[in-house]
CSV table of N, CA and C in Angstrom, one decimal:
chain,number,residue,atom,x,y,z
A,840,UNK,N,-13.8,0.8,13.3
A,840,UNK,CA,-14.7,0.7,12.1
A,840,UNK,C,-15.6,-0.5,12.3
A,841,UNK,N,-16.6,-0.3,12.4
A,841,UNK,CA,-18.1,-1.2,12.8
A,841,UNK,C,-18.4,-1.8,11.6
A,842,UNK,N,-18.9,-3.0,11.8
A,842,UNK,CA,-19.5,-3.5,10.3
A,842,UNK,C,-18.5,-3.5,9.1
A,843,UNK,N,-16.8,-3.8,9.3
A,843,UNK,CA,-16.0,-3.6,8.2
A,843,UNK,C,-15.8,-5.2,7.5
A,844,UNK,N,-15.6,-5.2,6.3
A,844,UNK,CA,-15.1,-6.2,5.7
A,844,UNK,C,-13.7,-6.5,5.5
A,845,UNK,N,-13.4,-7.7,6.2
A,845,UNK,CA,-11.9,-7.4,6.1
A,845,UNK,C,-11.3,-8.5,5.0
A,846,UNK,N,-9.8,-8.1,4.8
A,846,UNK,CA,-9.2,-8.5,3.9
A,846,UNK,C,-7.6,-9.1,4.0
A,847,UNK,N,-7.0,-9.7,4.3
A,847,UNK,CA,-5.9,-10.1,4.7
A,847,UNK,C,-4.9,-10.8,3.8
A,848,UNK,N,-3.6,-10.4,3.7
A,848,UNK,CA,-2.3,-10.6,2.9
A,848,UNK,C,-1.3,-10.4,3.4
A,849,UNK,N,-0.6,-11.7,3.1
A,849,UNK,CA,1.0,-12.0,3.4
A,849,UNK,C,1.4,-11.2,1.8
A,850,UNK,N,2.7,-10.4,2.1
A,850,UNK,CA,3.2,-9.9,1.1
A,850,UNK,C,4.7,-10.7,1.2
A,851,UNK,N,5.6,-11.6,0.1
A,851,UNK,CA,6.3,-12.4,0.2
A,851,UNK,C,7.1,-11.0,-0.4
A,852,UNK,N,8.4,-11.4,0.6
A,852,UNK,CA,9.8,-10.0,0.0
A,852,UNK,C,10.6,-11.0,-0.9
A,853,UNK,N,10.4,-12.0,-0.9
A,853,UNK,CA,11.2,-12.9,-2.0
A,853,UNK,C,11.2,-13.3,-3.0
A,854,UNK,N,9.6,-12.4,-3.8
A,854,UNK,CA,9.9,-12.4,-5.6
A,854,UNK,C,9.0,-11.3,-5.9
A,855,UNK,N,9.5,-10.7,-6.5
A,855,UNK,CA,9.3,-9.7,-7.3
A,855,UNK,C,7.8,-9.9,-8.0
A,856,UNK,N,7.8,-11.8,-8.5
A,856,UNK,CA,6.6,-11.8,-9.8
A,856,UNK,C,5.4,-11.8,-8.5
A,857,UNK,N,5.8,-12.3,-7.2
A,857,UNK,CA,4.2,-12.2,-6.7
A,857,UNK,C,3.9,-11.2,-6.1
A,858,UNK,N,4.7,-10.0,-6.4
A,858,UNK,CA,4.3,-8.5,-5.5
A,858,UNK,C,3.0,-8.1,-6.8
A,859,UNK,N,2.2,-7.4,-5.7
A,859,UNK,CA,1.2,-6.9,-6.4
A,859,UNK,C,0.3,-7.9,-6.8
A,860,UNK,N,0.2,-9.3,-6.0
A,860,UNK,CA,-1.4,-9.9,-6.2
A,860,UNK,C,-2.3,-9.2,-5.2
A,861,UNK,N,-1.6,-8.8,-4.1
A,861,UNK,CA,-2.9,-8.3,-3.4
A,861,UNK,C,-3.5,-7.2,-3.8
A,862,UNK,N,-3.1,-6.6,-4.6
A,862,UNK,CA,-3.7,-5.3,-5.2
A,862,UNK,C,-4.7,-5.8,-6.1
A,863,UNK,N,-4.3,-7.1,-6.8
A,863,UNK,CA,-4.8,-7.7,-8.0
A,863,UNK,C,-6.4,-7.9,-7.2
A,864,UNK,N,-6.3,-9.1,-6.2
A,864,UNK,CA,-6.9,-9.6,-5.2
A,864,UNK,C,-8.0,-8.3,-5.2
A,865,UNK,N,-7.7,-7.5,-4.5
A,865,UNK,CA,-8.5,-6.5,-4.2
A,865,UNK,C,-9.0,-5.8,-4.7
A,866,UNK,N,-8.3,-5.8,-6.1
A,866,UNK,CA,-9.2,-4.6,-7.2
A,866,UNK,C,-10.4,-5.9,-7.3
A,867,UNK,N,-10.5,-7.2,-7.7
A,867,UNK,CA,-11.3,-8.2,-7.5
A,867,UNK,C,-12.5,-7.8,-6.8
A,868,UNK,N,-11.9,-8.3,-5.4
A,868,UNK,CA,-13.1,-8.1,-4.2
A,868,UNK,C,-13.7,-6.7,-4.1
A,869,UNK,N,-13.1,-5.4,-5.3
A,869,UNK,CA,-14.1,-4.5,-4.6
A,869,UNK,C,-14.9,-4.2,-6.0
A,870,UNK,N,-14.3,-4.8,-6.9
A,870,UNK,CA,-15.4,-5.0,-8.0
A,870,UNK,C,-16.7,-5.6,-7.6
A,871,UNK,N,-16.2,-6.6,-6.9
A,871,UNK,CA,-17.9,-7.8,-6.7
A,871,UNK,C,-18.4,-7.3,-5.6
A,872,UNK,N,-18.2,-6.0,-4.9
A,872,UNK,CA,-18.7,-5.6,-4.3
A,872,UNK,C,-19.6,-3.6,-4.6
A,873,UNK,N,-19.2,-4.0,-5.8
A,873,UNK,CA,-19.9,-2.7,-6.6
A,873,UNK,C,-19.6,-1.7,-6.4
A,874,UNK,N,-18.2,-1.2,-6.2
A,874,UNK,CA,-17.3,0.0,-5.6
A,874,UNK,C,-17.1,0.8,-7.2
A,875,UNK,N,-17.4,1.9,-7.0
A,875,UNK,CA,-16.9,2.7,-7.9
A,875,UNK,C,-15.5,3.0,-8.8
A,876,UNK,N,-15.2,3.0,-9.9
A,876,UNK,CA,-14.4,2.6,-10.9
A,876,UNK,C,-13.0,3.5,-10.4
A,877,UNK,N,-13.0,4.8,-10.1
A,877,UNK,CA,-12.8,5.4,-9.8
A,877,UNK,C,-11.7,5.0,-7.8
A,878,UNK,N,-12.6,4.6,-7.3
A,878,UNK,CA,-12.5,4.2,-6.0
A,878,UNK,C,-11.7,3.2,-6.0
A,879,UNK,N,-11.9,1.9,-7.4
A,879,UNK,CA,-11.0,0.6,-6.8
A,879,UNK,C,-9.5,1.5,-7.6
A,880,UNK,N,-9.6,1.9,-8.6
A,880,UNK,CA,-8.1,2.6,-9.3
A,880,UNK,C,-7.3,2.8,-8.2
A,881,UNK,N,-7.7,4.4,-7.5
A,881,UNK,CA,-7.1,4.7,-6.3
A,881,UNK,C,-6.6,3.6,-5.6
A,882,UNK,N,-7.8,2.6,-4.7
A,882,UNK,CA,-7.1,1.9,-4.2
A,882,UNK,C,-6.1,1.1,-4.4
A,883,UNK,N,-5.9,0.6,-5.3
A,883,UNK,CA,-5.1,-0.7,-6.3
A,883,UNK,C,-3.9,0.1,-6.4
A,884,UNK,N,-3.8,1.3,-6.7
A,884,UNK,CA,-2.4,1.6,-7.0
A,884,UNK,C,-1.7,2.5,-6.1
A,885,UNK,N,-2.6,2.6,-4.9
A,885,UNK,CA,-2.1,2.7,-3.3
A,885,UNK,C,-1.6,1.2,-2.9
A,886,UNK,N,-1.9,0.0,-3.3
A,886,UNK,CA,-2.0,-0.9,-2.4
A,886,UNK,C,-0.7,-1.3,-2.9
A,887,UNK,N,-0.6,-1.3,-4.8
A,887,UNK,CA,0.4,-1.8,-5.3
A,887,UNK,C,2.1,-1.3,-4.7
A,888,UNK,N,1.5,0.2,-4.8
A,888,UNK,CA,3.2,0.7,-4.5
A,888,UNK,C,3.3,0.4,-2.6
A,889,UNK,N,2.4,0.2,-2.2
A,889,UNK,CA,2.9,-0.6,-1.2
A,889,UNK,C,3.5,-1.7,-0.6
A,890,UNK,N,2.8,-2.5,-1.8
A,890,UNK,CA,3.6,-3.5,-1.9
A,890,UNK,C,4.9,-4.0,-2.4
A,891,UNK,N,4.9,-3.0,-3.0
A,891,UNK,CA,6.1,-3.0,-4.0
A,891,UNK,C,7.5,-2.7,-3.1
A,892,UNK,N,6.9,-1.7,-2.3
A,892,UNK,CA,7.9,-0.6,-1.3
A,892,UNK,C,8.4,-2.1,-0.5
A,893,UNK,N,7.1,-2.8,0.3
A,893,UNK,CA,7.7,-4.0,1.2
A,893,UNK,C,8.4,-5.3,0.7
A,894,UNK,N,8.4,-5.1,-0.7
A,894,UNK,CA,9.3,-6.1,-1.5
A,894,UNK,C,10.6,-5.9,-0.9
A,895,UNK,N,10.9,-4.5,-1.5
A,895,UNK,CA,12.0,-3.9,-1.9
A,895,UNK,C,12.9,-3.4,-1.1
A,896,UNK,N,12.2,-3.1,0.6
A,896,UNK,CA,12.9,-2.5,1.3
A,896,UNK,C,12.8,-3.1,2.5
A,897,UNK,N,11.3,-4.2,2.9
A,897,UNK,CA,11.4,-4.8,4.1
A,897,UNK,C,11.4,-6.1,4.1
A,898,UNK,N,11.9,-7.0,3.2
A,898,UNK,CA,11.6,-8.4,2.9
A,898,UNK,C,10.4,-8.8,3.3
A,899,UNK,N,8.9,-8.2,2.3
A,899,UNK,CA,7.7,-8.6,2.8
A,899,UNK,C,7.0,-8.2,3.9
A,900,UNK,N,5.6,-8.3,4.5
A,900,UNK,CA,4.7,-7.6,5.1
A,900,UNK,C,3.8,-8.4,4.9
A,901,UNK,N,2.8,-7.5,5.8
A,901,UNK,CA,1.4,-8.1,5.7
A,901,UNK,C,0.2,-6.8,5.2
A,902,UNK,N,-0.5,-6.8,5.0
A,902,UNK,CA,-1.5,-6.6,4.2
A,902,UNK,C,-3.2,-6.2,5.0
A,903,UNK,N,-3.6,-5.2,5.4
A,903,UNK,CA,-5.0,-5.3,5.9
A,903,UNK,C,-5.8,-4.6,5.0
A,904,UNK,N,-7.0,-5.0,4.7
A,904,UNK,CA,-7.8,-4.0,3.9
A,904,UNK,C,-9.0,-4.0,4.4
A,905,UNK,N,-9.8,-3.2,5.0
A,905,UNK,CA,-10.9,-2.7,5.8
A,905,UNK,C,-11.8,-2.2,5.0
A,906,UNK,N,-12.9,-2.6,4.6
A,906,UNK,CA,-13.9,-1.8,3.5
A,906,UNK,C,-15.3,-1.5,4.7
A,907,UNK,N,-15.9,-0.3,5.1
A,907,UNK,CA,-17.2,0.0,5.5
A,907,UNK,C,-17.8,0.8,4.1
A,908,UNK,N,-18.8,1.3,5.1
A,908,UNK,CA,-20.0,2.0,3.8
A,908,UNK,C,-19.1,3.5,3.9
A,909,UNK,N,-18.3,4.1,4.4
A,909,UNK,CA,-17.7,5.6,3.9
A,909,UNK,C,-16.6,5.1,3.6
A,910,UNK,N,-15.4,4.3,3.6
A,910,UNK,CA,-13.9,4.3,3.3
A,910,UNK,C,-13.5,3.2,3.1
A,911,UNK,N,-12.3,3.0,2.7
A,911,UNK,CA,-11.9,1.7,2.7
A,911,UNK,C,-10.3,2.1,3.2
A,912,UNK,N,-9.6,1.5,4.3
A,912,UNK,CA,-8.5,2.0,4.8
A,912,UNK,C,-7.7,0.3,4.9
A,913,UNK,N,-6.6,0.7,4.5
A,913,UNK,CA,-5.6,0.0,4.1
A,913,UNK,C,-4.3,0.1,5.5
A,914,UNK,N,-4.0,-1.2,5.5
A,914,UNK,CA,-2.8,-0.9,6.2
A,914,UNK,C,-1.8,-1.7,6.5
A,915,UNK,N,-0.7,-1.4,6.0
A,915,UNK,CA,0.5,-2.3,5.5
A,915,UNK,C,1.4,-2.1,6.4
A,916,UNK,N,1.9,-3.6,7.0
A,916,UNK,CA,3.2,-3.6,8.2
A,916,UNK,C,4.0,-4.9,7.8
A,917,UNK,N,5.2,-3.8,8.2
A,917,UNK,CA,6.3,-5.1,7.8
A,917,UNK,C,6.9,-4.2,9.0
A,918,UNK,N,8.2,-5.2,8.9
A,918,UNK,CA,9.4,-6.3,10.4
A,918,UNK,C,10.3,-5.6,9.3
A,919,UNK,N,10.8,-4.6,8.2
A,919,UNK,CA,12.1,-4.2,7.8
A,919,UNK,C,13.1,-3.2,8.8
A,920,UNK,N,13.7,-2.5,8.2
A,920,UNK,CA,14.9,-1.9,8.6
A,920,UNK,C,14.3,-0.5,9.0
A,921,UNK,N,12.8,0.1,8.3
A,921,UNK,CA,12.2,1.1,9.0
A,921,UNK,C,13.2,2.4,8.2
A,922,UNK,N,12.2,3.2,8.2
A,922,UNK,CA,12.8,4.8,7.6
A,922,UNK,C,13.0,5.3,8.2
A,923,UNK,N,14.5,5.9,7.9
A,923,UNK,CA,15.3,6.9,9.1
A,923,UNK,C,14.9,8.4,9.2
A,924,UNK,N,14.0,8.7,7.8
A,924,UNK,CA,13.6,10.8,7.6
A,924,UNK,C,12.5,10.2,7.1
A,925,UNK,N,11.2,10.4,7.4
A,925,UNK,CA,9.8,10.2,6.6
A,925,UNK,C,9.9,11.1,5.6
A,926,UNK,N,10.0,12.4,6.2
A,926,UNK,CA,9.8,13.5,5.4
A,926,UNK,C,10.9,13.3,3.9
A,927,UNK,N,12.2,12.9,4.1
A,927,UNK,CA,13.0,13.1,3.0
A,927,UNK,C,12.3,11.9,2.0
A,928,UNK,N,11.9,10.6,2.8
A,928,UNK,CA,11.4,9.3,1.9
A,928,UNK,C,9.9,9.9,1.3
A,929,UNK,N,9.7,10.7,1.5
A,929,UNK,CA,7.8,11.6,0.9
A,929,UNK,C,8.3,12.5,-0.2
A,930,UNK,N,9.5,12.5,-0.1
A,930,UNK,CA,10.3,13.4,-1.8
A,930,UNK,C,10.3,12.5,-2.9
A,931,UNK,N,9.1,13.2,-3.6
A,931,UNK,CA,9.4,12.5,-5.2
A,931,UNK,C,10.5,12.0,-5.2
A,932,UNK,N,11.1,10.9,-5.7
A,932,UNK,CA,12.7,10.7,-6.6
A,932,UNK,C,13.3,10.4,-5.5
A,933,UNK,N,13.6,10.8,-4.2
A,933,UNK,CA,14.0,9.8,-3.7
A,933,UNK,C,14.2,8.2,-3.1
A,934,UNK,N,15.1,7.5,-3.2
A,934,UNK,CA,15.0,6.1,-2.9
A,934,UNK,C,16.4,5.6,-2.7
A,935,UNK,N,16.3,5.0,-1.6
A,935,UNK,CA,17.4,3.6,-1.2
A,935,UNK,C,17.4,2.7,-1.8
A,936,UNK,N,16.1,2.4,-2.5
A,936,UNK,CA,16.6,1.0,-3.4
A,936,UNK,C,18.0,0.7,-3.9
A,937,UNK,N,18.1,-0.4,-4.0
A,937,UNK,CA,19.5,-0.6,-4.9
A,937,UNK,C,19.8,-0.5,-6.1
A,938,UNK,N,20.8,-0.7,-6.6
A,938,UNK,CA,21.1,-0.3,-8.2
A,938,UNK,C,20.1,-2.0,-9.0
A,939,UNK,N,20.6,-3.1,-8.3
A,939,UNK,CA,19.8,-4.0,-8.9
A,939,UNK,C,18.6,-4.2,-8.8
A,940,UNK,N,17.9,-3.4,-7.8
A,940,UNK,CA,16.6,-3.7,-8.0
A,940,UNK,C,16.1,-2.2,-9.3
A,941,UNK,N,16.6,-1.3,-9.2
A,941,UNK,CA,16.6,-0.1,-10.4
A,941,UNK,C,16.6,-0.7,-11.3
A,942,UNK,N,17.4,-1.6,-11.9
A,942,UNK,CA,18.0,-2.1,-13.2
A,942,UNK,C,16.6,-3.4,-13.7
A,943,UNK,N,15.5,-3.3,-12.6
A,943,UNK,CA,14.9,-3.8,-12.6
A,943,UNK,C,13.5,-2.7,-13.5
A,944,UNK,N,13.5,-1.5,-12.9
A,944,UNK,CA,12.3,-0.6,-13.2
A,944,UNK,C,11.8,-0.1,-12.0
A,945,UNK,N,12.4,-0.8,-11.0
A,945,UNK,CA,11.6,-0.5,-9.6
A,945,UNK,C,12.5,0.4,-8.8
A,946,UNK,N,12.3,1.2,-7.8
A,946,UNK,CA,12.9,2.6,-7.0
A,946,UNK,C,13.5,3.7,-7.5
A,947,UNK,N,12.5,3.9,-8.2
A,947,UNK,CA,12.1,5.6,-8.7
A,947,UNK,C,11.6,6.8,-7.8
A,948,UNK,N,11.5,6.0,-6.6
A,948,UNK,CA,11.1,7.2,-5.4
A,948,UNK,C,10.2,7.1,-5.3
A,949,UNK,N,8.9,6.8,-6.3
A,949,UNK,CA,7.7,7.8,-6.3
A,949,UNK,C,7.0,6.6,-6.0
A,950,UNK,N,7.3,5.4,-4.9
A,950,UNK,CA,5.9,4.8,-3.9
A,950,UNK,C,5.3,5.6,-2.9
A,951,UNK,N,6.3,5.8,-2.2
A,951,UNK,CA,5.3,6.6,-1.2
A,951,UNK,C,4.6,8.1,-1.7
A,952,UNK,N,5.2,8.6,-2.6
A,952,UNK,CA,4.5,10.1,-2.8
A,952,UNK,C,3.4,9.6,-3.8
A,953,UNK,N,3.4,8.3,-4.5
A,953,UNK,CA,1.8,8.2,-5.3
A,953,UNK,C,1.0,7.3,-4.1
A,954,UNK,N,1.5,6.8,-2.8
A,954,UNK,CA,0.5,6.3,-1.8
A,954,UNK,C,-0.3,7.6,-1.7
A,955,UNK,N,0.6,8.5,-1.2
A,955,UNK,CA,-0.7,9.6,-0.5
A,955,UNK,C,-1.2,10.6,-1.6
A,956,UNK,N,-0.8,10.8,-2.6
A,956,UNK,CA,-1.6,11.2,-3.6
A,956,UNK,C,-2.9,10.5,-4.3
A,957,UNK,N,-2.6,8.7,-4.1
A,957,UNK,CA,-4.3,8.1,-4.6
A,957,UNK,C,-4.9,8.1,-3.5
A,958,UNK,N,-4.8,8.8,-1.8
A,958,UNK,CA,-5.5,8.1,-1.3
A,958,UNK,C,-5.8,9.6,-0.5
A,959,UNK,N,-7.2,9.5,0.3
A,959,UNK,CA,-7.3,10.6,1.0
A,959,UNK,C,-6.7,11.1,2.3
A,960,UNK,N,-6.3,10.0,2.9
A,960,UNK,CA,-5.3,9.9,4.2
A,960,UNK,C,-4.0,9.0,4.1
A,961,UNK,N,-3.0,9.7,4.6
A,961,UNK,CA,-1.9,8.5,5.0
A,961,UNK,C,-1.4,9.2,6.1
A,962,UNK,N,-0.9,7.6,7.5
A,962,UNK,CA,0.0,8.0,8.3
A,962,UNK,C,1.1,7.1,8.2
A,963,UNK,N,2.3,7.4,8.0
A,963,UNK,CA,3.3,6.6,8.5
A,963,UNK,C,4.0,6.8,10.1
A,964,UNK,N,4.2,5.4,10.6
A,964,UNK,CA,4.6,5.3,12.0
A,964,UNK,C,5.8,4.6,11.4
A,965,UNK,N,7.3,4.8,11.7
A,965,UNK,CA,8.3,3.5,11.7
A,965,UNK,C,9.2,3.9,12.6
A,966,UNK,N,10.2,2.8,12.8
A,966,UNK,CA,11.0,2.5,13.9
A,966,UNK,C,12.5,2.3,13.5
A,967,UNK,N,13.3,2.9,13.6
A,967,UNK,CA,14.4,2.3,12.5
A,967,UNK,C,14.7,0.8,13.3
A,968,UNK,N,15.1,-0.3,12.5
A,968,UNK,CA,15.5,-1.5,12.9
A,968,UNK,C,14.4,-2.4,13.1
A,969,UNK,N,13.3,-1.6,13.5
A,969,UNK,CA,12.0,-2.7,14.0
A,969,UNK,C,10.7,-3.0,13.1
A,970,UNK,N,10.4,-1.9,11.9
A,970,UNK,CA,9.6,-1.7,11.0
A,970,UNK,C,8.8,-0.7,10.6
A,971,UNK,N,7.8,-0.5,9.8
A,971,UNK,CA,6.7,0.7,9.2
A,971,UNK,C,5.6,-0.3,9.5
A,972,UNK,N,4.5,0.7,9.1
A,972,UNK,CA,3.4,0.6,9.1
A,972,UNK,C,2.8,1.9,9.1
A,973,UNK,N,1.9,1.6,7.3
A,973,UNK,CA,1.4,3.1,7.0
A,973,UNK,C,-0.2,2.3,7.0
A,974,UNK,N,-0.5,3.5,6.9
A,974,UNK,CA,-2.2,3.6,6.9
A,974,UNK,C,-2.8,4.3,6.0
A,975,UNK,N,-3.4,4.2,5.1
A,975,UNK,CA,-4.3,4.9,4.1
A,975,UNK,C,-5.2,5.0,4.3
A,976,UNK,N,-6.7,6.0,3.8
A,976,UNK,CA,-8.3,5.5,3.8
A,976,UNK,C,-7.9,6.1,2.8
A,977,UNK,N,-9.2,5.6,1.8
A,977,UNK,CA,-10.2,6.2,0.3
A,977,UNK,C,-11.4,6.2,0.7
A,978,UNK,N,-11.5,7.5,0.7
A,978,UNK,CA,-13.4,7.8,1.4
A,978,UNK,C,-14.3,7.1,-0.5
A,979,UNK,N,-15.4,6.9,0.3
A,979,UNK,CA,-16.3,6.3,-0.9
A,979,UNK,C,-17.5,6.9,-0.6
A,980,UNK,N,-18.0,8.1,-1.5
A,980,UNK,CA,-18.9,8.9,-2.0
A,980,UNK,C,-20.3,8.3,-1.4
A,981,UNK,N,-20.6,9.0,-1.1
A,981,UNK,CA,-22.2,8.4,-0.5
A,981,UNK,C,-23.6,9.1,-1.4
């Protein structure tokens, strides 16, 4: 990606209240950068349940956000325990989360199936034991 603006985040797996500034962050930066209303939604609440997911299941991650003039692609890696079925973790409703983090509002299943539903691409790559790392774009209308 030539000419990208980039964006960088530590996502901390050790509190809950600071998951989802980088989403905050970003809906920001792509405000001041005149992105369509439409365009930052999607992104933000791709970036959120990703973050959310590396709270909850990888003690934290890091955070890339790539903005050019067609897309803006996202890509989130953490060092967790890694998913053992992609396909079964892409089922609405399902989740490993725990009962206490539930009891919280969080692992309802539906991070990863609303990642690739706000976004026009996703690839997940993981390893079990060694980590994930998905990748999103949101094409931006020309």
């Amino acid at each position: 990606m030539a000419d990208a603006l980039i964006f960088r985040f530590d996502v901390d797996g050790e509190n809950f209240t600071s998951a989802g500034q980088a989403s905050v962050q970003i809906k920001k930066n792509l405000r001041q950068l005149g992105l369509p209303p439409e365009i930052i939604r999607r992104v933000s609440i791709a970036m959120y349940e990703g973050e959310i997911n590396m709270v909850i299941h990888a003690g934290g991650g890091h955070a890339e956000v790539r903005v050019t003039e067609d897309c803006i692609e996202i890509v989130l890696e953490d060092h967790g325990p890694g998913i053992a079925d992609i396909a079964q973790a892409m089922q609405a409703g399902f989740s490993t989360a725990p009962d206490n983090i539930r009891s919280l509002g969080f692992g309802a299943g539906m991070g990863l199936p609303n990642m690739k539903r706000y976004t026009d691409y996703m690839d997940i790559q993981s390893t079990v034991g060694e980590g994930t790392t998905v990748t999103m774009r949101v094409a931006i209308p020309q």
